[in-house]
Coordinates of C-alpha atoms and ligand atoms in Angstrom, one line a residue:
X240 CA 194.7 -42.1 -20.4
X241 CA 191.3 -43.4 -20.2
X242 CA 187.9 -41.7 -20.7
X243 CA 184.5 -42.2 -21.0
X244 CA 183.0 -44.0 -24.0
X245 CA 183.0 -42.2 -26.9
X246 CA 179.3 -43.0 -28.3
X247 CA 177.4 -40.2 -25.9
X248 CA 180.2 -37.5 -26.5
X249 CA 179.3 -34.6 -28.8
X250 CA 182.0 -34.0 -31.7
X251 CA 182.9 -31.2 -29.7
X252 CA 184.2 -33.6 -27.1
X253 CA 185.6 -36.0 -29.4
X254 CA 187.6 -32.8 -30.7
X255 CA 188.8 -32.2 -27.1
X256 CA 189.6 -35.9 -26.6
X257 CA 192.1 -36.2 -29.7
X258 CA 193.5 -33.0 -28.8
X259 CA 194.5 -34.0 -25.4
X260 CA 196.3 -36.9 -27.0
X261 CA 198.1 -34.5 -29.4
X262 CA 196.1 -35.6 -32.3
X263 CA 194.7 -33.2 -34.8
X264 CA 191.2 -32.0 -34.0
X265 CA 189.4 -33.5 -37.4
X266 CA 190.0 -37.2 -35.8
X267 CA 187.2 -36.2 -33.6
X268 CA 185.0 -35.5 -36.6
X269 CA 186.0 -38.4 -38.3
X270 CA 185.6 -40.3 -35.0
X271 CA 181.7 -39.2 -35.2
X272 CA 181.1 -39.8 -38.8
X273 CA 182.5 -43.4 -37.8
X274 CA 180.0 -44.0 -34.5
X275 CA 177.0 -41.8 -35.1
X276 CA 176.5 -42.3 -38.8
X277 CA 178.1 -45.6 -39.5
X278 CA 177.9 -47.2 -36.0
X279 CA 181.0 -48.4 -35.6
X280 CA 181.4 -51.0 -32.9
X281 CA 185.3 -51.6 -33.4
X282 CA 188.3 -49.3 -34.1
X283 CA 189.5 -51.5 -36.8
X284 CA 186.2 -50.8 -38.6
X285 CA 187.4 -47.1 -38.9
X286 CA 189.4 -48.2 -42.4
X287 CA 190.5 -44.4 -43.2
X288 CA 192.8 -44.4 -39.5
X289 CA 196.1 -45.8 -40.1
X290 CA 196.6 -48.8 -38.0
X291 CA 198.7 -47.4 -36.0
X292 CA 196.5 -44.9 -34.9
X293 CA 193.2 -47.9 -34.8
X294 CA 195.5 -49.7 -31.8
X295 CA 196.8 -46.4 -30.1
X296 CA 192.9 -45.6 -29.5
X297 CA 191.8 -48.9 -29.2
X298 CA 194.0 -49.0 -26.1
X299 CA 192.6 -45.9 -24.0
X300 CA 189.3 -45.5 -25.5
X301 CA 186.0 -48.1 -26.2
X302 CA 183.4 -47.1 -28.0
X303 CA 180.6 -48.0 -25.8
X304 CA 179.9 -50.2 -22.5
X305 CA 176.3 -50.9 -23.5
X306 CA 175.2 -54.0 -24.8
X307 CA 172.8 -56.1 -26.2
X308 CA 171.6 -58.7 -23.5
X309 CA 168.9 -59.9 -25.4
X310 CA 166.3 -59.4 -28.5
X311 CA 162.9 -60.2 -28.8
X312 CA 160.3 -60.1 -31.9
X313 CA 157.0 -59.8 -31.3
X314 CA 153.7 -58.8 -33.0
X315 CA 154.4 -60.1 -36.5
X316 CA 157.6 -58.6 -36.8
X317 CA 156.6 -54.9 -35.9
X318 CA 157.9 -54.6 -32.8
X319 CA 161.6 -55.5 -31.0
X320 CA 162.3 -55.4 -27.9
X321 CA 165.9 -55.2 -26.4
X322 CA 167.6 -55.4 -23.3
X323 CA 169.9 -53.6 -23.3
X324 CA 173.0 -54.0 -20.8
X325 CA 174.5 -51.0 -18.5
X326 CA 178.3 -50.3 -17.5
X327 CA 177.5 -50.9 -13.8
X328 CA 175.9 -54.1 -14.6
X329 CA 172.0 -53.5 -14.8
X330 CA 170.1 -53.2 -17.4
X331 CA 166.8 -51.3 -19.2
X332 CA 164.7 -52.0 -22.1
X333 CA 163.5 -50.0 -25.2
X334 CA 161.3 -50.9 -28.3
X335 CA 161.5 -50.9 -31.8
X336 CA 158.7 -50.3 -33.4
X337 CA 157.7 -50.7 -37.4
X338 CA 155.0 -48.1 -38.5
X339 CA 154.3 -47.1 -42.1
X340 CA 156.0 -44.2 -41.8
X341 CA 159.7 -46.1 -40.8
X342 CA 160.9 -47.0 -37.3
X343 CA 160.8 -45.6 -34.0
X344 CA 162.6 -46.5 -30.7
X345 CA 160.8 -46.3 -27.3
X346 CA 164.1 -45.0 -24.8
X347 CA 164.0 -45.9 -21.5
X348 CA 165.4 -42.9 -19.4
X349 CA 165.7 -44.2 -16.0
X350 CA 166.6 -48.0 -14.2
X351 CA 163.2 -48.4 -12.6
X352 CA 161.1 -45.2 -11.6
X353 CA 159.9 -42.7 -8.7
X354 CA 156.6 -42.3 -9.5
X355 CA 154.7 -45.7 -8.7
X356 CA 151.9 -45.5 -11.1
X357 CA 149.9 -48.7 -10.0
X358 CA 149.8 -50.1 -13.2
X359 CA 152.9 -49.3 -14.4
X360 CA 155.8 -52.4 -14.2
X361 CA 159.0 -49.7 -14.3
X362 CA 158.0 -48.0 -10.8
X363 CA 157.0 -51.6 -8.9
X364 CA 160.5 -51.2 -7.3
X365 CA 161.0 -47.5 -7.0
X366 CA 163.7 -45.7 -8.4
X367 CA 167.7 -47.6 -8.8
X368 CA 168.6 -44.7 -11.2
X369 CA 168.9 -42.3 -14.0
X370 CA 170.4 -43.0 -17.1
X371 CA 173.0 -41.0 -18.4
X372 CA 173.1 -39.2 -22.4
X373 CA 175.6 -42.1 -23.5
X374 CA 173.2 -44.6 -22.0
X375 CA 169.9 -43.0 -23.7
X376 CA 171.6 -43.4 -26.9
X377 CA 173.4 -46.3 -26.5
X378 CA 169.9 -47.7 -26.7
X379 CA 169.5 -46.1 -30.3
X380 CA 172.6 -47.3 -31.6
X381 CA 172.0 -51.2 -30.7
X382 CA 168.8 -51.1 -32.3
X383 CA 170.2 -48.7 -35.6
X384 CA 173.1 -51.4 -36.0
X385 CA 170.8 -54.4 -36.4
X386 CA 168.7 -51.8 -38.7
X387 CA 171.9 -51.3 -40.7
X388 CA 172.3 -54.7 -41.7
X389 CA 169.1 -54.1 -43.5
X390 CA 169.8 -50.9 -45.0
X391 CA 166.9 -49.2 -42.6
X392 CA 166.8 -46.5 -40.5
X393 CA 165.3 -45.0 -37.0
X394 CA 163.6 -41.9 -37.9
X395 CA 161.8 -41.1 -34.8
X396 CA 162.7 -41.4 -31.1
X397 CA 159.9 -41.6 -28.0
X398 CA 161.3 -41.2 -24.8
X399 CA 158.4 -43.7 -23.2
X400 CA 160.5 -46.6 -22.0
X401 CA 161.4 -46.6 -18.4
X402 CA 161.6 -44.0 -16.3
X403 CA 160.4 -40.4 -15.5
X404 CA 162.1 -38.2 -18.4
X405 CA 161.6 -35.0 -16.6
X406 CA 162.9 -36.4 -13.6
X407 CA 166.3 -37.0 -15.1
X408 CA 165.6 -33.7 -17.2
X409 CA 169.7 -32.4 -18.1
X410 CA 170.7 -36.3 -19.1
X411 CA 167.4 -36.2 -21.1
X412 CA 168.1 -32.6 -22.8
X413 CA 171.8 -33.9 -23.3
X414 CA 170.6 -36.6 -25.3
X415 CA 168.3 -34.6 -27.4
X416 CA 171.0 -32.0 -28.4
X417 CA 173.1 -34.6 -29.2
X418 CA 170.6 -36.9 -31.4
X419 CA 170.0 -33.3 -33.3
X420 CA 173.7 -32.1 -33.3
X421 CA 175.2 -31.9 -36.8
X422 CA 177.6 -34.7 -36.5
X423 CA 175.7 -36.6 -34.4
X424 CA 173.0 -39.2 -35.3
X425 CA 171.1 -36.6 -37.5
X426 CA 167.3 -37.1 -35.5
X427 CA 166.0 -33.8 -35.1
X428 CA 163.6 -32.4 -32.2
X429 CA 160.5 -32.5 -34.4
X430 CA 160.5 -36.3 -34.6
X431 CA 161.0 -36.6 -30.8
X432 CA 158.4 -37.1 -28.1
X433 CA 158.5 -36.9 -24.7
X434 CA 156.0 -38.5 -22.3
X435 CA 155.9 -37.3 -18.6
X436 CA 153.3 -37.9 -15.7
X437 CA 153.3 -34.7 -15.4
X438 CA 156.0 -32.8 -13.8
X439 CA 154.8 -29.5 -13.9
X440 CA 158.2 -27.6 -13.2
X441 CA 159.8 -29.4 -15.9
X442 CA 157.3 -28.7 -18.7
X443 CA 157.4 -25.2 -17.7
X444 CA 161.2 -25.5 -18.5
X445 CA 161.1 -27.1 -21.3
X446 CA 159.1 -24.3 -22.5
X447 CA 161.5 -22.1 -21.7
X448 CA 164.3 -24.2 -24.0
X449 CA 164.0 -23.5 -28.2
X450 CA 163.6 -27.2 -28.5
X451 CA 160.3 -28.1 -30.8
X452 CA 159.7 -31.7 -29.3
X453 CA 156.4 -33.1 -29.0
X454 CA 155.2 -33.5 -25.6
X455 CA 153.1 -36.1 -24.1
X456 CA 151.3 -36.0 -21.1
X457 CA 150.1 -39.4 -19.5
X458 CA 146.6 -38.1 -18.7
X459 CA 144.7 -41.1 -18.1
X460 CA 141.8 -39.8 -16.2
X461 CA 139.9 -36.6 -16.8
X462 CA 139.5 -35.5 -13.2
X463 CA 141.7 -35.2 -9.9
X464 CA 139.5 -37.6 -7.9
X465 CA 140.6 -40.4 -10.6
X466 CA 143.9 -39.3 -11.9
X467 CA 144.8 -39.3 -7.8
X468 CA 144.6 -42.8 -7.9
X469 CA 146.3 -43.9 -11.0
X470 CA 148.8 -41.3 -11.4
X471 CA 149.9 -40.4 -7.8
X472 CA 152.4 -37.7 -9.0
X473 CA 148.8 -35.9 -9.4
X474 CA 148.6 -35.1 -5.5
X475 CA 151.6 -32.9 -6.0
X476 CA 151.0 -31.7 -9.8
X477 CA 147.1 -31.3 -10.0
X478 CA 145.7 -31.4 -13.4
X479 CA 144.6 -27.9 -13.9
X480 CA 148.5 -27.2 -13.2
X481 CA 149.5 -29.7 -15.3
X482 CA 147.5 -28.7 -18.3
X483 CA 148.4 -24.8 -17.8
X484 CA 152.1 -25.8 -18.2
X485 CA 150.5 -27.8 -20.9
X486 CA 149.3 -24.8 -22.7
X487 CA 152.1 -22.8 -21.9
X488 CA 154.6 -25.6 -23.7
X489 CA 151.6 -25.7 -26.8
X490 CA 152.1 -21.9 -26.9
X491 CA 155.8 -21.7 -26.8
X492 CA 156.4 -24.3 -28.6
X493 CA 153.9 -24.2 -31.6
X494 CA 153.2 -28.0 -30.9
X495 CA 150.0 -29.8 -30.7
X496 CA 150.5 -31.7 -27.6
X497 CA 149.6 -35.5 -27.0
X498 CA 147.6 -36.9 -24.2
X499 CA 147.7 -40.6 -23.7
X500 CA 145.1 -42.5 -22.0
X501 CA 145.6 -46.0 -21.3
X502 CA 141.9 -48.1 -21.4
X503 CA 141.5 -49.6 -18.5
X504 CA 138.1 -52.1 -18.4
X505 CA 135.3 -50.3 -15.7
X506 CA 138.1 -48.3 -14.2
X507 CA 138.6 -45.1 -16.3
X508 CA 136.6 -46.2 -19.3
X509 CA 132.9 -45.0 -19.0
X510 CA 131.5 -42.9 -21.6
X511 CA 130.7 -40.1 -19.3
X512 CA 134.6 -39.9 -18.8
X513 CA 134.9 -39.6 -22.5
X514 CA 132.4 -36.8 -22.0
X515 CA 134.1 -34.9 -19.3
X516 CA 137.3 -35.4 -20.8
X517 CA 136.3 -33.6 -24.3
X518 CA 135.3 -30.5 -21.9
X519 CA 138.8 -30.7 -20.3
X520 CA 140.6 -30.3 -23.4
X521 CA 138.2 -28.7 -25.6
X522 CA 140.5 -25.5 -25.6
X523 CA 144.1 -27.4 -26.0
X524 CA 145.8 -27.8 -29.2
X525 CA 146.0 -31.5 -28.9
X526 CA 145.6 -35.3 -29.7
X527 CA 144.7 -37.8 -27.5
X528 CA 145.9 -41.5 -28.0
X529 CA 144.4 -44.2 -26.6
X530 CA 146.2 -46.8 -25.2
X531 CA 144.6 -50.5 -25.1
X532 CA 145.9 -51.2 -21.3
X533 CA 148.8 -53.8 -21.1
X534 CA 148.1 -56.4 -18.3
X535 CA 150.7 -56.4 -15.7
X536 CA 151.6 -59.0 -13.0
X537 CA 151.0 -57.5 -10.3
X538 CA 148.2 -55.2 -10.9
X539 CA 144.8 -56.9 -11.4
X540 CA 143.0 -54.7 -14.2
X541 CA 142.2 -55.4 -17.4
X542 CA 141.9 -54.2 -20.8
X543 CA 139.0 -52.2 -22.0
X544 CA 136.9 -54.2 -24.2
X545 CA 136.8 -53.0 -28.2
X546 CA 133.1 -51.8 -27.8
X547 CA 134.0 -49.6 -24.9
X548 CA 137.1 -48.4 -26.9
X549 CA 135.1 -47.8 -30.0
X550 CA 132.4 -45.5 -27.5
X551 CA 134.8 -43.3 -25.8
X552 CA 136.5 -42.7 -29.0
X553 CA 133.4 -41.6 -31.0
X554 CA 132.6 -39.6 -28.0
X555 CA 136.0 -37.7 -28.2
X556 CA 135.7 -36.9 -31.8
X557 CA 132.1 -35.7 -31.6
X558 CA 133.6 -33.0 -28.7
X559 CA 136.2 -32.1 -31.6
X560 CA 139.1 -34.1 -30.2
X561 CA 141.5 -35.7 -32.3
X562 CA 141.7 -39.2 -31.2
X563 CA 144.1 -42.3 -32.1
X564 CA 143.6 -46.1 -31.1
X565 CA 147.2 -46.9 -30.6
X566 CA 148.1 -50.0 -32.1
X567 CA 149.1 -52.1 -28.8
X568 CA 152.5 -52.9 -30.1
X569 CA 154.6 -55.6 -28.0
X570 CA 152.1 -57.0 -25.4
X571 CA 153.1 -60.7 -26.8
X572 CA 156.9 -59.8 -25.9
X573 CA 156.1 -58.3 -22.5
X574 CA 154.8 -55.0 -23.3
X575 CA 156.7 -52.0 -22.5
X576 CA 157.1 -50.7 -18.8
X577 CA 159.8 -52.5 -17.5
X578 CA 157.9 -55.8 -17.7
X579 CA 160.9 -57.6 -19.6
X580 CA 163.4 -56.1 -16.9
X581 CA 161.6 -57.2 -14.1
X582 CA 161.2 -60.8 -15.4
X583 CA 165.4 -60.7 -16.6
X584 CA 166.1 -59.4 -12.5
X585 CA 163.8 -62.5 -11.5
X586 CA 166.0 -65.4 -13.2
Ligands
SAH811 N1 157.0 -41.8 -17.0 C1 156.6 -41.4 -18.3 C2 157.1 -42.2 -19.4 C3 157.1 -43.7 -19.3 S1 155.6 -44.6 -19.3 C4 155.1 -41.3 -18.4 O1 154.4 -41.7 -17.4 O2 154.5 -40.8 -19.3 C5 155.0 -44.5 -20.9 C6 153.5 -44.6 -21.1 O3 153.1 -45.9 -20.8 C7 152.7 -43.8 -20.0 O4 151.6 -43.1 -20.7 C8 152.3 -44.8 -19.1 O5 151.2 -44.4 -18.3 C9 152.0 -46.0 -20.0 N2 151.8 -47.3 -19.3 C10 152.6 -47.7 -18.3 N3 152.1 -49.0 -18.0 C11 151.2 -49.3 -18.8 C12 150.3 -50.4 -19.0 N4 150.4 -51.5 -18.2 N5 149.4 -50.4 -20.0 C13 149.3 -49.3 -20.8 N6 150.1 -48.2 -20.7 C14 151.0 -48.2 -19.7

């Protein structure tokens, strides 16, 4: 009898799985405790199975058909990017990143993306497709297992790799609930994040979930004529849509959302964007972070320059905006968004 991987089924379905082999139910508790909290990458690991039992499931079950393809480190250590290697054979990326706080992991959720922001490397070649809950956290569980050998831990998950979370919304939500489940990996919703274009049906039903996530919105540019341009999903979600499903998620949810803005040198940078921008969300509970553009191959913009960073970030905080430089984490090992999976499909 074969199944699907084990590391992506809740204990639940590890319960089920043992039982359909005649085995007593608590070997799928004990089968979690094994992957999720010890990250077991081989039955024979599992010491407190009899052997017998270790080669009985070692023959109709693995543990996991993701793998590590490759590992970079970049900026002094603090962040690592992986490649991390799919069942059918292609692959995604997601970061580690070091803050002062403890780690975080950047999950891609899709191979490739829909929603071809021009500066964006993950939509350059449309969609291929989504990932599944198994392969979301397979990309926790490489990263955690190279952690373990160090005795750290992964205490916060962004779903801001590759991909359109909201468009691959129930493998996303799967993934969640499992991360939080008790016997799972123990990562609960408050110290997840979400970032979306904008897909104004799916905030609306996250909204509607008891789920207390953070949710990011990749804002970008303060106005439709802008934000047309360099988030296209914006000719079918507007802003003023997008930020009332905003406010509805801040309301439901009791969270202070995040808005990310990427700096982008004379293209959504001038101060009298920083000014229209603090009118805009002047009645939203929420941070904005801005995000030191990442050059990309094949889109000819730049970074903003510090001075202009410095000025729309004073200019923010004067219209009683909370306001973050992002640390650009990563751009010396290909940035995020799909950059290193692009380059690896090249060779
Ligand atoms: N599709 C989701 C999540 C993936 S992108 C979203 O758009 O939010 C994660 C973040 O990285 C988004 O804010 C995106 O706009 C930003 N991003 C993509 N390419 C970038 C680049 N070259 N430089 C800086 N930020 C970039």
């Amino acid at each position: 009898m074969s199944d699907r991987p084990l590391l992506g089924m809740t204990v639940e379905e590890m319960e089920d799985a043992m039982r359909a082999r005649g085995l007593a139910t608590f070997r799928g508790r004990q089968l979690a405790r094994w992957i999720y909290l010890r990250r077991a990458a081989d039955f024979e690991e599992m010491t407190d199975l009899s052997k017998d039992l270790r080669a009985r499931l070692s023959r109709d079950l693995t543990i996991t058909d993701v793998r590590e393809l490759g590992r970079w480190v970049g900026s002094g250590g603090a962040a690592t990017k992986y490649l991390v290697g799919l069942g059918d054979g292609s692959a995604v990326e997601s970061v580690l990143m070091r803050y002062d706080y403890g780690y975080s992991i950047c999950l891609s959720t899709q191979v490739g993306c829909a929603f071809a922001c021009p500066f964006c490397a993950s939509g350059a070649e449309g969609l291929h497709r989504d990932l599944t809950a198994a392969e979301i956290i397979g990309q926790w569980y490489l990263a955690q297992r190279r952690l373990d050998e160090r005795g750290e831990r992964i205490s916060r998950l962004v779903y801001m790799g590759s991909g359109e979370p909201l468009d691959n919304y129930e493998n996303v939500l799967d993934s969640m609930r499992l991360f939080h489940s008790s016997g799972g990996p123990g990562i609960g919703y408050r110290r997840m994040t979400i970032s979306t274009v904008g897909i104004v049906p799916g905030i609306r039903r996250l909204a509607s979930e008891d789920i207390p996530i953070t949710l990011a919105i990749s804002l970008h540019a303060p106005n439709d004529y802008l934000r047309n341009r360099l988030v296209p999903a914006n000719r079918t979600y507007p802003l003023a849509e997008v930020l009332a499903a905003a406010a509805e998620y801040a309301r439901d949810s009791g969270r202070r959302l995040t808005f990310e803005y990427a700096m982008i040198k004379d293209v959504n940078d001038h101060p009298d964007l920083a000014r229209e921008l603090g009118i805009l969300l002047a009645d939203l509970p929420c941070h904005v972070n801005l995000i030191p553009f990442n050059a990309v191959e094949e889109c000819p913009w730049e970074p903003s320059d510090r001075q202009a960073i410095d000025t729309f970030e004073r200019l923010l905080s004067m219209a009683g905006i909370g306001v973050t430089v992002r640390r650009s984490l990563g751009s010396d090992i290909g940035g995020a968004c799909g950059q290193l999976r692009r380059r690896f499909g090249e060779d």
